[in-house]
Short mmCIF file of C-alpha atoms and ligand atoms in Angstrom, two decimals:
data_model
loop_
_atom_site.label_atom_id
_atom_site.label_comp_id
_atom_site.label_asym_id
_atom_site.label_seq_id
_atom_site.Cartn_x
_atom_site.Cartn_y
_atom_site.Cartn_z
CA MET I 1 0.00 0.00 0.00
CA THR I 2 1.45 3.34 -0.98
CA SER I 3 0.39 6.48 0.82
CA ALA I 4 1.78 8.98 3.26
CA LYS I 5 -0.30 7.52 6.08
CA PRO I 6 1.63 5.78 8.85
CA ASN I 7 1.27 2.01 9.08
CA LEU I 8 -0.68 0.18 11.77
CA LEU I 9 -0.85 -3.50 12.66
CA SER I 10 -2.93 -5.51 15.07
CA GLY I 11 -4.10 -9.09 15.44
CA MET I 12 -6.44 -11.46 17.20
CA GLN I 13 -6.43 -15.18 17.79
CA PRO I 14 -9.02 -17.38 16.05
CA SER I 15 -9.18 -19.67 19.03
CA ALA I 16 -12.94 -19.54 19.64
CA GLY I 17 -16.11 -19.56 17.57
CA SER I 18 -16.83 -16.01 18.66
CA LEU I 19 -15.00 -12.89 19.72
CA HIS I 20 -16.12 -11.57 23.10
CA LEU I 21 -17.09 -8.14 24.34
CA GLY I 22 -13.52 -7.51 25.59
CA ASN I 23 -12.06 -8.15 22.11
CA TYR I 24 -14.77 -5.99 20.58
CA LEU I 25 -14.52 -2.98 22.93
CA GLY I 26 -10.82 -3.33 23.77
CA ALA I 27 -9.62 -3.69 20.21
CA LEU I 28 -12.04 -4.03 17.32
CA VAL I 29 -13.95 -0.74 17.77
CA ASN I 30 -10.65 1.08 17.87
CA TRP I 31 -9.39 -0.80 14.80
CA ALA I 32 -12.40 0.29 12.79
CA ASN I 33 -11.97 3.91 13.94
CA MET I 34 -8.27 4.07 13.08
CA GLN I 35 -8.41 2.73 9.55
CA ASP I 36 -8.98 6.14 7.93
CA ASP I 37 -5.84 7.65 9.42
CA PHE I 38 -3.52 4.67 9.00
CA ASN I 39 -2.47 2.10 6.44
CA ALA I 40 -3.87 -0.67 8.55
CA TYR I 41 -2.98 -4.37 8.55
CA TYR I 42 -5.32 -6.63 10.55
CA CYS I 43 -4.19 -10.18 11.07
CA ILE I 44 -5.90 -13.36 12.23
CA VAL I 45 -3.10 -15.09 14.08
CA ASP I 46 -3.60 -18.78 13.39
CA LEU I 47 0.09 -19.58 14.02
CA HIS I 48 -0.40 -18.25 17.55
CA ALA I 49 -3.57 -20.30 18.01
CA ILE I 50 -1.67 -23.61 17.64
CA THR I 51 0.59 -22.81 20.61
CA VAL I 52 -2.16 -24.69 22.49
CA PRO I 53 -3.86 -27.78 21.01
CA GLN I 54 -6.50 -27.05 18.34
CA GLU I 55 -8.87 -29.36 16.53
CA PRO I 56 -8.00 -28.75 12.81
CA ALA I 57 -11.57 -28.50 11.49
CA GLU I 58 -12.47 -26.15 14.31
CA LEU I 59 -9.43 -23.96 13.73
CA ARG I 60 -10.35 -23.65 10.05
CA ALA I 61 -13.95 -22.71 10.92
CA ASN I 62 -12.89 -20.29 13.66
CA THR I 63 -10.40 -18.55 11.37
CA ARG I 64 -13.19 -17.76 8.90
CA ARG I 65 -15.59 -16.82 11.70
CA THR I 66 -13.03 -14.40 13.12
CA ALA I 67 -12.45 -12.84 9.70
CA ALA I 68 -16.20 -12.44 9.20
CA GLN I 69 -16.55 -10.77 12.60
CA TYR I 70 -13.78 -8.27 11.79
CA LEU I 71 -15.58 -7.32 8.60
CA ALA I 72 -19.00 -7.22 10.26
CA ALA I 73 -17.65 -4.93 12.99
CA GLY I 74 -16.50 -2.40 10.44
CA ILE I 75 -13.10 -3.41 9.10
CA ASP I 76 -13.26 -2.30 5.48
CA HIS I 77 -11.18 -4.54 3.20
CA ASN I 78 -10.88 -1.69 0.70
CA LYS I 79 -9.14 0.49 3.26
CA SER I 80 -7.24 -2.11 5.28
CA ALA I 81 -5.45 -5.39 4.62
CA LEU I 82 -7.34 -8.17 6.39
CA PHE I 83 -5.33 -11.38 6.28
CA VAL I 84 -4.49 -14.71 7.86
CA GLN I 85 -1.05 -14.98 9.45
CA SER I 86 -0.19 -18.37 7.91
CA HIS I 87 -0.76 -16.87 4.43
CA VAL I 88 2.30 -14.68 4.96
CA PRO I 89 5.37 -16.92 5.44
CA ALA I 90 7.54 -13.99 6.55
CA HIS I 91 5.95 -14.08 10.03
CA ALA I 92 7.51 -17.42 10.89
CA GLN I 93 10.73 -16.49 9.09
CA LEU I 94 11.27 -13.22 10.97
CA ALA I 95 10.26 -14.91 14.24
CA TRP I 96 13.25 -17.24 13.81
CA VAL I 97 15.67 -14.35 13.43
CA LEU I 98 14.16 -12.60 16.48
CA ASN I 99 14.34 -15.85 18.50
CA CYS I 100 18.08 -15.66 17.97
CA ILE I 101 18.41 -12.20 19.53
CA THR I 102 16.07 -12.86 22.48
CA GLY I 103 17.49 -13.95 25.81
CA MET I 104 16.05 -17.01 27.58
CA GLY I 105 15.61 -14.92 30.74
CA GLU I 106 13.90 -12.16 28.79
CA ALA I 107 11.41 -14.62 27.25
CA GLY I 108 10.93 -16.28 30.63
CA ARG I 109 9.73 -13.05 32.18
CA MET I 110 6.63 -12.86 29.98
CA THR I 111 3.67 -13.09 32.33
CA GLN I 112 1.27 -14.59 29.79
CA PHE I 113 3.34 -17.79 29.62
CA LYS I 114 3.38 -17.95 33.40
CA ASP I 115 -0.41 -17.39 33.56
CA LYS I 116 -1.19 -19.93 30.87
CA THR I 117 1.01 -22.61 32.43
CA GLN I 118 -0.16 -22.01 35.97
CA LYS I 119 -2.55 -24.96 35.88
CA GLY I 120 -0.68 -27.56 33.80
CA GLY I 121 2.87 -26.46 34.71
CA SER I 122 5.54 -25.41 32.21
CA GLU I 123 6.66 -29.03 31.60
CA SER I 124 3.49 -29.80 29.64
CA ALA I 125 3.49 -26.48 27.73
CA SER I 126 4.84 -26.30 24.17
CA VAL I 127 8.00 -24.46 23.18
CA GLY I 128 5.71 -22.53 20.82
CA LEU I 129 3.79 -21.14 23.79
CA PHE I 130 7.08 -20.04 25.33
CA THR I 131 8.21 -18.20 22.18
CA TYR I 132 4.71 -16.85 21.45
CA PRO I 133 5.63 -13.20 22.24
CA ILE I 134 8.59 -13.35 19.84
CA LEU I 135 6.28 -14.42 16.99
CA GLN I 136 4.05 -11.53 18.00
CA ALA I 137 7.03 -9.17 17.75
CA ALA I 138 7.64 -10.50 14.22
CA ASP I 139 3.96 -9.94 13.31
CA ILE I 140 4.32 -6.33 14.29
CA LEU I 141 7.80 -5.42 13.07
CA LEU I 142 7.26 -6.78 9.53
CA TYR I 143 4.75 -3.99 8.86
CA GLN I 144 6.86 -1.07 10.18
CA PRO I 145 3.84 0.20 12.12
CA LYS I 146 3.81 3.38 14.19
CA ALA I 147 0.70 2.21 16.05
CA VAL I 148 -0.44 -1.10 17.50
CA PRO I 149 -3.95 -0.81 18.98
CA VAL I 150 -4.48 -3.46 21.70
CA GLY I 151 -6.00 -4.04 25.14
CA GLU I 152 -4.06 -3.67 28.38
CA ASP I 153 -3.12 -7.37 28.53
CA GLN I 154 -0.81 -6.94 25.51
CA ARG I 155 1.30 -4.15 27.02
CA GLN I 156 4.19 -6.42 28.05
CA HIS I 157 4.37 -8.03 24.60
CA LEU I 158 4.58 -4.59 23.05
CA GLU I 159 7.45 -3.67 25.36
CA LEU I 160 9.33 -6.82 24.29
CA THR I 161 8.66 -5.92 20.64
CA ARG I 162 10.12 -2.46 21.15
CA ASP I 163 13.16 -3.90 22.95
CA LEU I 164 13.84 -6.40 20.16
CA ALA I 165 13.43 -3.75 17.47
CA THR I 166 15.80 -1.39 19.27
CA ARG I 167 18.34 -4.20 19.79
CA PHE I 168 18.22 -5.27 16.15
CA ASN I 169 18.56 -1.68 14.95
CA SER I 170 21.57 -1.00 17.13
CA ARG I 171 23.28 -4.29 16.26
CA PHE I 172 22.60 -4.36 12.50
CA GLY I 173 21.64 -0.79 11.52
CA ASP I 174 18.26 0.96 11.33
CA THR I 175 15.75 -1.57 10.02
CA PHE I 176 12.59 -1.40 12.11
CA VAL I 177 10.24 1.41 13.08
CA ILE I 178 9.82 1.34 16.88
CA PRO I 179 6.08 0.79 17.37
CA GLU I 180 3.83 2.40 19.99
CA ALA I 181 1.05 0.53 21.77
CA VAL I 182 -2.28 2.35 21.48
CA ILE I 183 -4.28 1.38 24.57
CA LEU I 184 -7.46 3.37 25.22
CA LYS I 185 -7.91 3.89 28.94
CA GLU I 186 -11.69 3.46 29.00
CA THR I 187 -11.78 0.13 27.17
CA ALA I 188 -8.31 -1.24 27.96
CA LYS I 189 -9.79 -3.91 30.19
CA ILE I 190 -13.34 -5.23 30.14
CA TYR I 191 -14.00 -7.50 33.11
CA ASP I 192 -15.67 -10.89 33.53
CA LEU I 193 -19.34 -10.51 34.52
CA GLN I 194 -19.14 -13.31 37.09
CA ASN I 195 -15.69 -12.46 38.39
CA PRO I 196 -15.36 -8.69 37.85
CA GLU I 197 -11.85 -8.58 39.22
CA ALA I 198 -10.54 -10.67 36.29
CA LYS I 199 -10.43 -9.62 32.63
CA MET I 200 -13.10 -11.01 30.33
CA SER I 201 -11.42 -13.91 28.58
CA LYS I 202 -12.39 -16.87 26.43
CA SER I 203 -10.80 -19.15 29.02
CA ALA I 204 -13.23 -17.92 31.72
CA ALA I 205 -14.03 -20.47 34.40
CA ASP I 206 -17.76 -19.72 34.09
CA PRO I 207 -19.18 -19.11 30.58
CA LYS I 208 -21.82 -16.83 32.12
CA GLY I 209 -19.10 -14.25 32.73
CA LEU I 210 -18.31 -13.96 29.02
CA VAL I 211 -20.49 -12.08 26.50
CA ASN I 212 -19.84 -13.38 23.00
CA ILE I 213 -20.55 -11.37 19.88
CA MET I 214 -22.16 -14.49 18.39
CA ASP I 215 -24.37 -15.29 21.42
CA ASP I 216 -28.15 -15.21 20.86
CA THR I 217 -29.80 -12.05 22.15
CA SER I 218 -31.65 -13.91 24.91
CA VAL I 219 -28.34 -15.38 26.13
CA VAL I 220 -26.65 -11.96 26.17
CA VAL I 221 -29.53 -10.45 28.15
CA LYS I 222 -29.48 -13.33 30.64
CA LYS I 223 -25.72 -13.06 31.19
CA ILE I 224 -25.86 -9.31 31.80
CA LYS I 225 -28.86 -9.61 34.11
CA SER I 226 -27.05 -12.21 36.20
CA ALA I 227 -23.80 -10.18 36.43
CA VAL I 228 -22.25 -10.26 39.89
CA THR I 229 -22.61 -6.91 41.71
CA ASP I 230 -22.53 -6.04 45.44
CA THR I 231 -24.96 -5.41 48.25
CA ASP I 232 -24.67 -1.71 49.03
CA GLY I 233 -27.26 -0.73 46.43
CA GLU I 234 -25.54 2.41 45.11
CA ILE I 235 -24.74 2.95 41.43
CA ARG I 236 -21.33 4.55 41.56
CA PHE I 237 -18.03 3.96 39.72
CA ASP I 238 -15.39 2.60 42.11
CA ARG I 239 -13.20 -0.08 40.57
CA ASP I 240 -11.83 -1.34 43.91
CA ALA I 241 -14.91 -1.28 46.12
CA LYS I 242 -17.53 -1.95 43.41
CA PRO I 243 -15.91 -3.89 40.54
CA GLY I 244 -19.16 -5.37 39.18
CA ILE I 245 -21.10 -2.09 38.98
CA SER I 246 -18.01 -0.27 37.66
CA ASN I 247 -17.64 -2.84 34.87
CA LEU I 248 -21.30 -2.43 33.86
CA LEU I 249 -20.96 1.36 33.87
CA GLY I 250 -17.75 1.05 31.83
CA ILE I 251 -19.36 -1.21 29.24
CA HIS I 252 -22.39 1.09 28.92
CA SER I 253 -20.23 4.18 28.56
CA ALA I 254 -17.88 2.57 26.02
CA ILE I 255 -20.77 1.66 23.75
CA SER I 256 -23.24 4.51 24.29
CA GLY I 257 -20.66 7.28 24.57
CA GLU I 258 -22.46 8.63 27.67
CA SER I 259 -19.95 9.65 30.35
CA ILE I 260 -19.66 7.69 33.59
CA ALA I 261 -20.56 10.87 35.53
CA SER I 262 -23.75 11.29 33.52
CA LEU I 263 -24.69 7.62 34.03
CA GLU I 264 -24.08 7.93 37.79
CA ALA I 265 -26.31 11.01 37.92
CA ARG I 266 -29.05 9.43 35.81
CA PHE I 267 -29.09 6.20 37.86
CA ALA I 268 -28.85 7.90 41.28
CA GLY I 269 -31.39 6.17 43.52
CA ALA I 270 -32.23 3.50 40.92
CA GLY I 271 -31.86 -0.24 41.52
CA TYR I 272 -29.21 -2.49 39.99
CA GLY I 273 -31.91 -4.16 37.86
CA ALA I 274 -32.54 -0.88 36.04
CA LEU I 275 -28.87 -0.46 35.22
CA LYS I 276 -28.52 -4.05 34.06
CA GLY I 277 -31.59 -3.72 31.86
CA GLU I 278 -30.18 -0.67 30.12
CA VAL I 279 -26.71 -2.18 29.74
CA ALA I 280 -28.32 -5.25 28.15
CA ASP I 281 -30.22 -3.01 25.69
CA VAL I 282 -27.10 -1.06 24.77
CA VAL I 283 -24.97 -4.21 24.28
CA VAL I 284 -27.63 -6.00 22.24
CA ALA I 285 -28.12 -2.96 19.99
CA ALA I 286 -24.36 -2.93 19.32
CA ILE I 287 -23.70 -6.62 18.73
CA GLU I 288 -26.91 -7.90 17.15
CA PRO I 289 -26.21 -6.28 13.76
CA ILE I 290 -22.63 -7.59 13.89
CA ARG I 291 -23.84 -11.12 14.55
CA ASN I 292 -26.35 -10.94 11.69
CA ARG I 293 -23.79 -9.54 9.27
CA THR I 294 -21.27 -12.20 10.33
CA GLU I 295 -23.77 -14.96 9.52
CA GLU I 296 -24.39 -13.36 6.12
CA LEU I 297 -20.67 -13.19 5.35
CA LEU I 298 -20.21 -16.82 6.41
CA SER I 299 -22.85 -17.91 3.94
CA ASP I 300 -20.43 -17.08 1.09
CA VAL I 301 -17.14 -18.72 2.03
CA ALA I 302 -15.70 -18.35 -1.48
CA GLU I 303 -16.10 -14.57 -1.32
CA LEU I 304 -14.67 -14.45 2.20
CA ASP I 305 -11.64 -16.48 1.10
CA ARG I 306 -11.20 -14.16 -1.87
CA LEU I 307 -11.10 -11.12 0.45
CA LEU I 308 -8.53 -12.89 2.62
CA ALA I 309 -6.38 -13.72 -0.43
CA ASP I 310 -6.53 -10.09 -1.44
CA GLY I 311 -5.47 -9.03 2.06
CA ALA I 312 -2.64 -11.58 2.07
CA ALA I 313 -1.30 -10.19 -1.22
CA LYS I 314 -1.13 -6.68 0.28
CA ALA I 315 0.43 -8.00 3.49
CA ASN I 316 3.00 -10.14 1.67
CA ALA I 317 4.18 -7.16 -0.37
CA GLN I 318 5.09 -5.22 2.79
CA ALA I 319 6.30 -8.22 4.81
CA GLU I 320 8.65 -9.54 2.11
CA GLN I 321 10.29 -6.15 1.82
CA THR I 322 11.07 -5.99 5.54
CA LEU I 323 12.22 -9.62 5.66
CA ALA I 324 14.59 -9.08 2.72
CA ALA I 325 16.19 -6.13 4.55
CA VAL I 326 16.53 -8.22 7.73
CA TYR I 327 18.09 -11.20 5.91
CA ASP I 328 20.55 -8.89 4.23
CA ARG I 329 21.49 -7.10 7.47
CA VAL I 330 22.16 -10.32 9.38
CA GLY I 331 24.44 -11.56 6.60
CA PHE I 332 22.40 -14.09 4.62
CA ILE I 333 23.34 -14.15 0.94
CA ALA I 334 20.47 -13.41 -1.42
CA ALA I 335 18.80 -16.39 -3.13
CA ARG I 336 19.14 -16.21 -6.90
P1 TYM C 401 -6.28 -11.90 21.88
O1 TYM C 401 -6.72 -12.70 20.70
O2 TYM C 401 -6.31 -12.53 23.21
O3 TYM C 401 -7.15 -10.58 21.99
C1 TYM C 401 -7.34 -9.72 20.89
C2 TYM C 401 -7.43 -8.27 21.35
O4 TYM C 401 -8.48 -8.12 22.32
C3 TYM C 401 -7.96 -7.46 23.48
N1 TYM C 401 -8.68 -7.98 24.67
C4 TYM C 401 -9.27 -7.20 25.58
N2 TYM C 401 -9.42 -5.87 25.68
C5 TYM C 401 -10.10 -5.41 26.75
N3 TYM C 401 -10.66 -6.20 27.70
C6 TYM C 401 -10.55 -7.53 27.63
N4 TYM C 401 -11.12 -8.29 28.54
C7 TYM C 401 -9.83 -8.10 26.53
N5 TYM C 401 -9.53 -9.37 26.17
C8 TYM C 401 -8.83 -9.28 25.01
C9 TYM C 401 -6.49 -7.85 23.51
O5 TYM C 401 -5.74 -6.94 24.28
C10 TYM C 401 -6.13 -7.80 22.04
O6 TYM C 401 -5.85 -6.49 21.63
N6 TYM C 401 -1.30 -11.91 21.57
C11 TYM C 401 -2.51 -11.33 20.99
C12 TYM C 401 -2.67 -11.58 19.51
C13 TYM C 401 -1.57 -11.06 18.66
C14 TYM C 401 -1.31 -9.68 18.38
C15 TYM C 401 -0.23 -9.69 17.46
C16 TYM C 401 -1.87 -8.49 18.80
C17 TYM C 401 -0.69 -11.79 17.96
N7 TYM C 401 0.12 -10.97 17.22
C18 TYM C 401 0.31 -8.49 16.97
C19 TYM C 401 -1.33 -7.29 18.31
C20 TYM C 401 -0.24 -7.31 17.40
C21 TYM C 401 -3.70 -11.97 21.68
O7 TYM C 401 -3.65 -13.09 22.16
O8 TYM C 401 -4.85 -11.27 21.60
#
């Protein structure tokens, strides 16, 4: 893509049949908003998904479902490159080079690996899960992006990416743009409805805590109405003392655009049921059209695959250029 706009890259795993409200508010809304001001590359990271066991047919279906949800939520394939990571071989190739400039201790400090191996222990985890953040650094650095819009949980991976880029540049000469994480304060972390001290995540212990974009409306309403709150009866934003109510206010505000202060004033004296009812309405109004559009897009797989091939061609053009520069700088002779 040729234009004076700065580049942007972000990605999401296709490891579930649906994105959840945290993915949507923490990342996707922002992605759609940024695509006019940036040359944006949006990636479905299937290589990352296989760092934990995947059923092949499910992975294939979930990759297309994730792509359809990106498009349905407003990613415009005419403005942005929407592509699947495994369609661009340079991701795995650059990851290898970056593996070789990453310290074991440095990789070992990544908290996501520690979190994900807490239950099973690191002995049963794959080496791929350990090097996951280095592949993520490759995803980013290939596209020379200024901006990487993500949720709060990706901050540490972005720091590693910046460290590796800086190290490579100083060892081999300027090659990579040093990217900035774009993390919007209001939506950086959407919390689990059943356990509002933990982030909303597809690996939630209780599925009732997780609102999926592809959930039926009645299911969404039920989950929001049974959100865990507290017993003091006051509708007020206080993340520490009132995590459940604060999360509901945060979700409402992120979607409706109404400020937290205005919501607090409007709901002063009202019961929690009233707030939950309105949050359910606001969420349903936002995600129902996305779900319907996603189903429509999934009914024409050939067209969806064509859009992804188009996105991969744009992505490959940029990625191959960066990889060629990297190979040259580290001293590989060019293939003839
Ligand atoms: P993933 O697939 O877990 O999540 C995708 C995006 O959703 C954000 N997110 C949230 N935001 C707010 N509240 C939440 N509860 C919440 N849960 C998820 C994430 O921060 C993310 O922005 N490692 C990445 C995928 C990745 C990537 C990349 C991202 C691979 N390569 C390159 C950016 C750039 C991940 O697992 O995201």
